[in-house]
mmCIF file of C-alpha atoms in Angstrom:
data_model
loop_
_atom_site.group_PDB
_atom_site.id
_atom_site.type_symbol
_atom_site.label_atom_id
_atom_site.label_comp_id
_atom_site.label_asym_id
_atom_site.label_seq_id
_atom_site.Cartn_x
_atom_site.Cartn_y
_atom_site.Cartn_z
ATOM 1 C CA UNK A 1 72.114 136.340 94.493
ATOM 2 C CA UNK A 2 74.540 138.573 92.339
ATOM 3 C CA UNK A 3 74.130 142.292 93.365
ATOM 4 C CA UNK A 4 74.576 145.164 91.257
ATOM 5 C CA UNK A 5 77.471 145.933 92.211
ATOM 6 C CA UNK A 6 78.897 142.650 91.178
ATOM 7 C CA UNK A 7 77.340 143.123 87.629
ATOM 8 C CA UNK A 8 79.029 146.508 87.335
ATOM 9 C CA UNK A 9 82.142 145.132 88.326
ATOM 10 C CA UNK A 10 81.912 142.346 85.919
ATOM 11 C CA UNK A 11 81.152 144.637 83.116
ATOM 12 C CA UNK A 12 83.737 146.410 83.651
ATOM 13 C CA UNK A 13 86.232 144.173 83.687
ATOM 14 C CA UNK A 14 85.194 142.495 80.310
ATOM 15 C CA UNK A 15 87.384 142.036 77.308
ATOM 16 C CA UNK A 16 86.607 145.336 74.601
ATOM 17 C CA UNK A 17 85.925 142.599 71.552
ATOM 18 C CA UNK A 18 82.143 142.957 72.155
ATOM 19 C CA UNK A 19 80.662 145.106 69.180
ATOM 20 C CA UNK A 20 78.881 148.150 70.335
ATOM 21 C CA UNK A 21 75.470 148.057 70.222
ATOM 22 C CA UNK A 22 74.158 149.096 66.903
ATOM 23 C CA UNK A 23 77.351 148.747 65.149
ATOM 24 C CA UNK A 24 77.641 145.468 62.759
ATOM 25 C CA UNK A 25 81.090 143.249 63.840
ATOM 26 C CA UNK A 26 83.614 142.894 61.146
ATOM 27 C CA UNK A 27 85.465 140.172 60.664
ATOM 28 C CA UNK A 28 89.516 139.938 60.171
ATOM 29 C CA UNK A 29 89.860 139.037 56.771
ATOM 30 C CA UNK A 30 87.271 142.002 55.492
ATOM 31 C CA UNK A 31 89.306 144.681 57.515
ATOM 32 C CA UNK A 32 92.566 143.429 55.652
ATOM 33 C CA UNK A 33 90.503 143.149 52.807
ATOM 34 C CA UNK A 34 89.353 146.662 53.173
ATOM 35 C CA UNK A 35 92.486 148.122 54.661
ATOM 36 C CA UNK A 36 95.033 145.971 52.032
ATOM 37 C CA UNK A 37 97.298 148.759 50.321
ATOM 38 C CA UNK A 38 96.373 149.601 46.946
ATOM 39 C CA UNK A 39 92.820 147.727 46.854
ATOM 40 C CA UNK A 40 91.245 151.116 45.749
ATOM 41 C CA UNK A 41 93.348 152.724 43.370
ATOM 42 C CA UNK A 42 93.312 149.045 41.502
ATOM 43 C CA UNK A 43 89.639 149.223 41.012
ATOM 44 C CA UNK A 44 89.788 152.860 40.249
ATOM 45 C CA UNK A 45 92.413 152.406 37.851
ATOM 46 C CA UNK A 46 90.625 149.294 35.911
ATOM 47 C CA UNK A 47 87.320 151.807 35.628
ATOM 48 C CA UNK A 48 88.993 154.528 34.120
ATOM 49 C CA UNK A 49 91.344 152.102 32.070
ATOM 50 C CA UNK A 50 88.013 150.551 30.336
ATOM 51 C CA UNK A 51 86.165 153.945 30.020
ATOM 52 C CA UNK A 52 88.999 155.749 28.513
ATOM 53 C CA UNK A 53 88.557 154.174 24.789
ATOM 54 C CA UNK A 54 85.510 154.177 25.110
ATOM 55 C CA UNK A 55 85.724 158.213 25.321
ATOM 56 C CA UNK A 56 87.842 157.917 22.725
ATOM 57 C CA UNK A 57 85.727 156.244 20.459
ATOM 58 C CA UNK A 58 83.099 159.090 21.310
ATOM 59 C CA UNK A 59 85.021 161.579 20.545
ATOM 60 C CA UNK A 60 85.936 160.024 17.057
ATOM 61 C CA UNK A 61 82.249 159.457 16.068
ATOM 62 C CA UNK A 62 81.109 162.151 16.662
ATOM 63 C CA UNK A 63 83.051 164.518 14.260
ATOM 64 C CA UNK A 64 82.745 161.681 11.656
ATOM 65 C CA UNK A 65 78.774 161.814 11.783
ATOM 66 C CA UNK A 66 78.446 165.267 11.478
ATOM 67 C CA UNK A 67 80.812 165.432 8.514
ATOM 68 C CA UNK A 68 78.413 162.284 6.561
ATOM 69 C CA UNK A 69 75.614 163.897 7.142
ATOM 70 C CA UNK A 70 76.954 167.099 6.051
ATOM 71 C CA UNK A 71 77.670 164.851 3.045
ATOM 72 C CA UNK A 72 74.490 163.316 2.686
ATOM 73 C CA UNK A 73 72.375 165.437 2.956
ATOM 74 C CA UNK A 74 71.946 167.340 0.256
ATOM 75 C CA UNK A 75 71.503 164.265 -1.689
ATOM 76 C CA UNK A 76 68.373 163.292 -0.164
ATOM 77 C CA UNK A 77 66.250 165.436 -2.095
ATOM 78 C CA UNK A 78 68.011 164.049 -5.568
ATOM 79 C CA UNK A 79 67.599 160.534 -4.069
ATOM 80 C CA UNK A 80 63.822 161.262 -3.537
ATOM 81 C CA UNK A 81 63.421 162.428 -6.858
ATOM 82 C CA UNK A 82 65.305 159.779 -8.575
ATOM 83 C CA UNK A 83 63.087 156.934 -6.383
ATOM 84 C CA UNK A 84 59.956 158.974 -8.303
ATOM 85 C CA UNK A 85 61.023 159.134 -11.495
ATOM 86 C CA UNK A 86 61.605 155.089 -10.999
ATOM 87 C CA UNK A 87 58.384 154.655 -9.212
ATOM 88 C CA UNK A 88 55.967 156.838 -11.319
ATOM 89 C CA UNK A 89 55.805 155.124 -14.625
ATOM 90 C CA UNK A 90 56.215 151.473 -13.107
ATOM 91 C CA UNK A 91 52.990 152.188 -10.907
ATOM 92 C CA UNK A 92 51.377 153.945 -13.775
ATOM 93 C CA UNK A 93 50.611 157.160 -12.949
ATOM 94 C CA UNK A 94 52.343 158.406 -15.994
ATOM 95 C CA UNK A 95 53.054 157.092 -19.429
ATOM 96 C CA UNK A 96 55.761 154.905 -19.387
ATOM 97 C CA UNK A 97 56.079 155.288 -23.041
ATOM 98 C CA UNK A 98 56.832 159.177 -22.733
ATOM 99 C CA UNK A 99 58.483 158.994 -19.053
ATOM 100 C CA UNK A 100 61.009 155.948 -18.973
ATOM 101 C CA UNK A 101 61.741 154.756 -15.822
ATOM 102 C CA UNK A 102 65.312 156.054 -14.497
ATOM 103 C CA UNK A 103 66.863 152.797 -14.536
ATOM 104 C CA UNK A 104 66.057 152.809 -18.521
ATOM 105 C CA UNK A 105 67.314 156.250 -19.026
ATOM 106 C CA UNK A 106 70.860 155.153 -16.740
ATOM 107 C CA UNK A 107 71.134 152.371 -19.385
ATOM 108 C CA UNK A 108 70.608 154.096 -22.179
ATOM 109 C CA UNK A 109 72.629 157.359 -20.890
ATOM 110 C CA UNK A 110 75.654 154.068 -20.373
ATOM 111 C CA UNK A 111 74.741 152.970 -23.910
ATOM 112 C CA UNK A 112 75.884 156.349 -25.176
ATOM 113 C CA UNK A 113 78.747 156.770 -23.176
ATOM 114 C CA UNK A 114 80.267 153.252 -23.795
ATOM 115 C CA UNK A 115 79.616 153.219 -27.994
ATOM 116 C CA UNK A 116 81.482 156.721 -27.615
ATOM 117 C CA UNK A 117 78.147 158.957 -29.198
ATOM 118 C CA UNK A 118 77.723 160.707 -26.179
ATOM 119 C CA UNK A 119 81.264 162.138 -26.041
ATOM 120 C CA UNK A 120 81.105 163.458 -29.655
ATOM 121 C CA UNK A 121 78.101 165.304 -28.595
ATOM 122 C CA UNK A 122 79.521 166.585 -25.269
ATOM 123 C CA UNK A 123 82.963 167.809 -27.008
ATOM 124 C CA UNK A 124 81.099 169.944 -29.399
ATOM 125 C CA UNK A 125 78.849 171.133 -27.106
ATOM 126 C CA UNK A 126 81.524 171.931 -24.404
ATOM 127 C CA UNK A 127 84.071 173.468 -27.387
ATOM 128 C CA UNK A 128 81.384 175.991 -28.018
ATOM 129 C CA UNK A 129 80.005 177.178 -24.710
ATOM 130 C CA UNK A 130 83.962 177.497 -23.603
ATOM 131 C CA UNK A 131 84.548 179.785 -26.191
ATOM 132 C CA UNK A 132 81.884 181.540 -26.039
ATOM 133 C CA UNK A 133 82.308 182.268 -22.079
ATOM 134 C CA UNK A 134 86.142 182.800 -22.397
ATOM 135 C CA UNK A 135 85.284 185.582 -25.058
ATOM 136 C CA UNK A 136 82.303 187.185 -23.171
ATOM 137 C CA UNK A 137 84.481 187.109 -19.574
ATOM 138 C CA UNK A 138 87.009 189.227 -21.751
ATOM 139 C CA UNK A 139 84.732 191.367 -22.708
ATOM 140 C CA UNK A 140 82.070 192.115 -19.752
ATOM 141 C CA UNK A 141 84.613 192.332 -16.718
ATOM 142 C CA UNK A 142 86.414 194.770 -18.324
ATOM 143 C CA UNK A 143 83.903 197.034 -19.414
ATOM 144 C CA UNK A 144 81.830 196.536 -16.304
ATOM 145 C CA UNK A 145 84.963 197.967 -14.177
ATOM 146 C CA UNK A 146 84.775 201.332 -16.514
ATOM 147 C CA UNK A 147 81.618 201.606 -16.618
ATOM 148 C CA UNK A 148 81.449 201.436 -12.573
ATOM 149 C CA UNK A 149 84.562 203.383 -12.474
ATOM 150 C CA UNK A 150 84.356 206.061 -14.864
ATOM 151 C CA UNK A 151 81.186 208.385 -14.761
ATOM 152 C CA UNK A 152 81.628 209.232 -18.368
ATOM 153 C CA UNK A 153 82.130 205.967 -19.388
ATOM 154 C CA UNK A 154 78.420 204.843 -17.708
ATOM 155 C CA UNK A 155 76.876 208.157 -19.206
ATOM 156 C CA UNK A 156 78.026 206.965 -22.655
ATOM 157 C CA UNK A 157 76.751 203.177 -22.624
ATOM 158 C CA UNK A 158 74.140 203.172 -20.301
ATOM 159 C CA UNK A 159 71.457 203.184 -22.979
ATOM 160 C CA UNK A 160 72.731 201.137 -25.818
ATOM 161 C CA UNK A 161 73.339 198.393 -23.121
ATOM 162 C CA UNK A 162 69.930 198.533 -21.314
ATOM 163 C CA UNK A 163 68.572 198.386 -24.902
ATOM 164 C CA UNK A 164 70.150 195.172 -25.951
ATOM 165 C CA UNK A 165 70.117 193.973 -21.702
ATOM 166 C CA UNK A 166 66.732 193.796 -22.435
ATOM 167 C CA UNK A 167 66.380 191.980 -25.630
ATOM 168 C CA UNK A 168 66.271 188.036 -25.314
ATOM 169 C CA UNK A 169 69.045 186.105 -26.860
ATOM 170 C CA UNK A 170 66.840 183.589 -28.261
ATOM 171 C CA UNK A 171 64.718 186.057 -29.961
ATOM 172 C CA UNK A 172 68.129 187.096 -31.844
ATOM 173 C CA UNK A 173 69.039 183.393 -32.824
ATOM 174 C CA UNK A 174 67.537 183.941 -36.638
ATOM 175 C CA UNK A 175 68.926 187.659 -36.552
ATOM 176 C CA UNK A 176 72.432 185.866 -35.845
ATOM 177 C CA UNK A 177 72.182 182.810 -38.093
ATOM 178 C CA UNK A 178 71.486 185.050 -41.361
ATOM 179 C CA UNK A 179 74.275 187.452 -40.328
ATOM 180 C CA UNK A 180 76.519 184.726 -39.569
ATOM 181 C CA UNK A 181 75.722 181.940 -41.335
ATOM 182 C CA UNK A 182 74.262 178.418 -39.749
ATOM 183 C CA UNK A 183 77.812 177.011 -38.831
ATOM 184 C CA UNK A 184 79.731 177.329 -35.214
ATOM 185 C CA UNK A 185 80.513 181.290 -35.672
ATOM 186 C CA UNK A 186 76.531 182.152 -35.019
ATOM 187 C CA UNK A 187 76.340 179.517 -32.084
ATOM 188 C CA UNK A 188 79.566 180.657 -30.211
ATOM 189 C CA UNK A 189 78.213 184.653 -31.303
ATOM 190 C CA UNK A 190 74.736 183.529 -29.399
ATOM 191 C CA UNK A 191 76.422 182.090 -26.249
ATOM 192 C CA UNK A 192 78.866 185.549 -25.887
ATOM 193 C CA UNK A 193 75.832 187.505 -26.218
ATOM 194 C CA UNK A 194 74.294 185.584 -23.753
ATOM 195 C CA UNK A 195 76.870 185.560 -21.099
ATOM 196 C CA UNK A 196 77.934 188.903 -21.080
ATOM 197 C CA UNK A 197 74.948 190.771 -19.725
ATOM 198 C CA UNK A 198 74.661 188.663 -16.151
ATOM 199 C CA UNK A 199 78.968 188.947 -15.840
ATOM 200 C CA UNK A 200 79.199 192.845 -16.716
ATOM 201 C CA UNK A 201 76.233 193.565 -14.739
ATOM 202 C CA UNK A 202 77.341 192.129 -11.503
ATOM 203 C CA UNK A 203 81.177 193.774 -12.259
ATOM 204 C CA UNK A 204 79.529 197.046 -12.283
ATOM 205 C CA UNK A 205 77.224 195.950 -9.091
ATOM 206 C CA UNK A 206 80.602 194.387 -7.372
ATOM 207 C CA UNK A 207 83.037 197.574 -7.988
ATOM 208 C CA UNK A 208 80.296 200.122 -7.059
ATOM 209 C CA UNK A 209 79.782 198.866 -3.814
ATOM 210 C CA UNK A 210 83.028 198.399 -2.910
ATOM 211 C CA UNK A 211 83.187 199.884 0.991
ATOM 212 C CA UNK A 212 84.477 203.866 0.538
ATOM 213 C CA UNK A 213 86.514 203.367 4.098
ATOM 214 C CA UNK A 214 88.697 200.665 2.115
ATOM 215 C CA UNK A 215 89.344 203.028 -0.897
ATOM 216 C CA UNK A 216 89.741 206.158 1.252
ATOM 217 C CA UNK A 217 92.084 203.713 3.909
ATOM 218 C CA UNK A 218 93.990 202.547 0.821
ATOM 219 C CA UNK A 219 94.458 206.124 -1.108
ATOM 220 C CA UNK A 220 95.634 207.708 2.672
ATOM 221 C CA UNK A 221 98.596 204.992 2.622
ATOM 222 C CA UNK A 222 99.624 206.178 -0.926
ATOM 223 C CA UNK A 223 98.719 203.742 -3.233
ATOM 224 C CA UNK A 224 98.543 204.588 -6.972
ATOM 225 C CA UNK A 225 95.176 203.516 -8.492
ATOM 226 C CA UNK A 226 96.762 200.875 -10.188
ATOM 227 C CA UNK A 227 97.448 199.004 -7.009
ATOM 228 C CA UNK A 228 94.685 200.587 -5.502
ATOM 229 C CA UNK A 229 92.319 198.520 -8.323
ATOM 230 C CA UNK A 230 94.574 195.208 -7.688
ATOM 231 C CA UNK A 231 94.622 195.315 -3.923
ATOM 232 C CA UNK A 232 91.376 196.707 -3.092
ATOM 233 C CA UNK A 233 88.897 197.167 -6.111
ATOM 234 C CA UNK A 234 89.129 193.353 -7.421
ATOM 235 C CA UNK A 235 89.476 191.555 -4.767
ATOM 236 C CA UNK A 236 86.258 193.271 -3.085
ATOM 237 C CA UNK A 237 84.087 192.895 -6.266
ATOM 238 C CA UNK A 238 85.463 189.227 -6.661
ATOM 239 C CA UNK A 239 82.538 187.601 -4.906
ATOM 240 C CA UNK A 240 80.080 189.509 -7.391
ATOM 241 C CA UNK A 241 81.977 188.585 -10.522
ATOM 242 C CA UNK A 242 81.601 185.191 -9.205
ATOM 243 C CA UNK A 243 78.385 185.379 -9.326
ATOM 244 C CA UNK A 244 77.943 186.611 -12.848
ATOM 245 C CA UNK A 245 79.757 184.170 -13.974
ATOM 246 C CA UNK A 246 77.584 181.071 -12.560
ATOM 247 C CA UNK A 247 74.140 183.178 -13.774
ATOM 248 C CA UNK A 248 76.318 183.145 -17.831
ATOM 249 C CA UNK A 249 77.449 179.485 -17.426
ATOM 250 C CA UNK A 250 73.600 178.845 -16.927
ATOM 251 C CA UNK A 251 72.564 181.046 -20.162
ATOM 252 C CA UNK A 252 75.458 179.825 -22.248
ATOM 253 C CA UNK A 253 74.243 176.247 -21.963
ATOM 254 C CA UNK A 254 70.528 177.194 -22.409
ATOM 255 C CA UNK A 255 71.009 179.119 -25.549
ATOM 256 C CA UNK A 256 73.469 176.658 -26.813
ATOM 257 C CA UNK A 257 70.900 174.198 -26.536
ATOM 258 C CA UNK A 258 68.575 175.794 -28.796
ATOM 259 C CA UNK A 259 71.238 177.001 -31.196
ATOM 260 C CA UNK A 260 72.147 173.544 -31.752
ATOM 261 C CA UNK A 261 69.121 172.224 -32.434
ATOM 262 C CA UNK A 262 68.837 174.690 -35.682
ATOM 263 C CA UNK A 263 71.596 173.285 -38.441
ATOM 264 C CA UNK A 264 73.926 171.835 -35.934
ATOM 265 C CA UNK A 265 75.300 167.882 -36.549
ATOM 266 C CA UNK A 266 76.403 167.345 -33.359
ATOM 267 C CA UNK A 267 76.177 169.132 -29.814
ATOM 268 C CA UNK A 268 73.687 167.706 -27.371
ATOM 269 C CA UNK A 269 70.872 170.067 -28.195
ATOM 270 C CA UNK A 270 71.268 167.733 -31.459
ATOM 271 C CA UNK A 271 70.969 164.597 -29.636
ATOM 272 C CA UNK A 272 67.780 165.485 -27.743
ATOM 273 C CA UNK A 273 66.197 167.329 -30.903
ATOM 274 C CA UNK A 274 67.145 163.529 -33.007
ATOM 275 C CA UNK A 275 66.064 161.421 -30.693
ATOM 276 C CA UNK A 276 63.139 163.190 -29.854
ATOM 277 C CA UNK A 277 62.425 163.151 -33.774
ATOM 278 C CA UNK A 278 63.668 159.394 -34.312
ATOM 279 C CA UNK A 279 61.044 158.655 -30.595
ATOM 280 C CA UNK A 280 64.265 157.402 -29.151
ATOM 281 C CA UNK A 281 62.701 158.719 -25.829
ATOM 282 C CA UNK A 282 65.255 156.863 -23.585
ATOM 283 C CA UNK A 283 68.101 158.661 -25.712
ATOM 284 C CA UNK A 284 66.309 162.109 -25.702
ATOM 285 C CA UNK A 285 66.269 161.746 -21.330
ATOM 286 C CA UNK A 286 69.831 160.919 -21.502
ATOM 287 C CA UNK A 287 71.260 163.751 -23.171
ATOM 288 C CA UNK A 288 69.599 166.354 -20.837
ATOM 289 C CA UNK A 289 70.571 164.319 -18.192
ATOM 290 C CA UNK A 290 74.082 165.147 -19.285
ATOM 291 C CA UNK A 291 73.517 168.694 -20.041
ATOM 292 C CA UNK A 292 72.540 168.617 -16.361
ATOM 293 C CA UNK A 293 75.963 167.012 -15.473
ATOM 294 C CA UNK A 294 77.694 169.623 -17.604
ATOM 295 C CA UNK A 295 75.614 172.188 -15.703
ATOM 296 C CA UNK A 296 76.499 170.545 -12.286
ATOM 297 C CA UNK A 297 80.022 170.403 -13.194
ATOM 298 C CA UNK A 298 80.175 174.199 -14.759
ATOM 299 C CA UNK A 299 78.767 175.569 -11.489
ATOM 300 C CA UNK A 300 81.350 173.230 -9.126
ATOM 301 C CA UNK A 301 84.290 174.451 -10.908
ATOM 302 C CA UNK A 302 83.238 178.056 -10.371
ATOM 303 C CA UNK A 303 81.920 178.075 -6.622
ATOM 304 C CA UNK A 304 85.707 176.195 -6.382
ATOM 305 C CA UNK A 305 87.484 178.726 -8.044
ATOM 306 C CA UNK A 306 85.704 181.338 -6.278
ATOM 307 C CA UNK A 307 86.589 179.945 -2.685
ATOM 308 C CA UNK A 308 90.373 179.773 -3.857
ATOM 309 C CA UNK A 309 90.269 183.868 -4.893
ATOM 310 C CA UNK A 310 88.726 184.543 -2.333
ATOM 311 C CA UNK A 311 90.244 183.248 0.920
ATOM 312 C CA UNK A 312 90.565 186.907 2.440
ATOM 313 C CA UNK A 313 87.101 186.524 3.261
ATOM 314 C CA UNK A 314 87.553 183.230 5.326
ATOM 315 C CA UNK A 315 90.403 184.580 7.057
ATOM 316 C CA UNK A 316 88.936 188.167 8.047
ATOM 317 C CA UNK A 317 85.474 185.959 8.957
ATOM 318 C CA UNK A 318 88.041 184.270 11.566
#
């Protein structure tokens, strides 16, 4: 009969292979599995190695998204609008007759592009509305900077120009054509009358509210007011200029439109007022549709030429 101090002896003198108890046994080949040099850093290396263009790739889309949907999105609205105009007289709920669909107006507008009519119209019209902004810009940002400038100079013209500020250009197109005569002098005479009331009156708005610290900063360092007006007058009513100008781009083309469509042969006021007349409805669509073009492309130019005079702001915003 084994005693117990033979079984403590016998424990004792056992071989330490036995696993604990509680502990799981592991075998050879998983310790050198788990113990091999550089098992670790291989899989951690092949992870990041497969993540890291897939980072990339993040970081790429996500700059290009934003800058398409910047893109995009203000051409939803048109798109919508253009879908209902298609929609609308296919389903019926207007006259088809009077409201062409806009694929029928696009083919007719491509009509008149192609046979070379709509150009003819769009030179005349553009010839005339050019001239007659280039002369009223000459004329309005000048005299709005005295008038702003020079007390006397407001006292003086104040009331003759709120007197004709307030009279409508249209309502002076027969006053014009009898002075003038029905040819291009009354039509480019109606578009500088036009445009020179919204440019003059944000000159004078731009130069009077110039900041005083810049002027008084500017006059301190010694500048003559001839520099004073280039570095510091203009370029601080530049942003309100601008925005005269895009308000007379607007009324040039509105009152050119109804100029030409009194004794005028060609201009597109004259296309919509002949095919309206001839119930060329398709054509009639098409040639506002390219006044609004002309309008699009008017406006474009200007916000353009506006960023590039006036960068100072962009850099100070920074």
């Amino acid at each position: 009969m084994t005693t117990a101090a033979e079984l403590v002896r016998a424990a004792v003198s056992a071989p330490d292979t036995a696993p604990a108890p509680g502990t799981t046994a592991t075998t050879a080949p998983d310790t050198a599995a788990a113990t091999a040099p550089g098992t670790t850093a291989t899989v951690t290396a092949g992870t990041a190695t497969a993540g890291a263009p897939r980072a990339a790739r993040a970081r790429i889309a996500g700059p290009v998204l934003r800058a398409l949907w910047r893109v995009l999105k203000p051409l939803i609205a048109i798109v919508a609008f253009l879908a209902l105009w298609e929609v609308a007289p296919r389903a019926g709920l207007v006259d088809e007759v009077f409201l062409p669909p806009f694929s029928t107006v696009a083919q007719a507008f491509a009509d008149l592009l192609t046979s070379g009519e709509l150009w003819i119209h769009v030179e005349a019209s553009l010839g005339r509305s050019l001239s007659g902004f280039a002369l009223a810009l000459a004329i309005a940002v000048p005299l709005g900077i005295a008038i702003a400038w020079y007390k006397p100079v407001a006292e003086l013209l104040n009331p003759i120009l709120e007197l004709f500020r307030n009279t409508a250009a249209l309502a002076l197109l027969p006053v014009f054509v009898l002075i003038l005569g029905i040819g291009e002098t009354s039509k480019v005479a109606l578009v500088v009358y036009a445009s020179v009331f919204p440019i003059l009156l944000n000159t004078i708005t731009g130069v009077r509210t110039v900041d005083p610290l810049l002027i008084k900063s500017a006059a301190s360092l010694g500048l003559s007011p001839l520099r004073l007006f280039q570095k510091v007058i203009l370029p601080a009513a530049i942003p309100s200029i601008f925005t005269g100008l895009r308000m007379a781009a607007a009324s040039s083309i509105l009152v050119l439109l109804a100029a030409e469509m009194v004794g005028a042969r060609a201009g597109l006021g004259y296309l919509i007022t002949a095919a309206q007349q001839n119930f060329q409805i398709p054509n009639m669509y098409a040639g506002i549709l390219a006044i609004s073009l002309l309008g699009l492309t008017f406006n474009g130019l200007l916000v353009a030429l506006e960023r590039r005079f006036s960068r100072w702001r962009v850099q100070s915003d920074r």
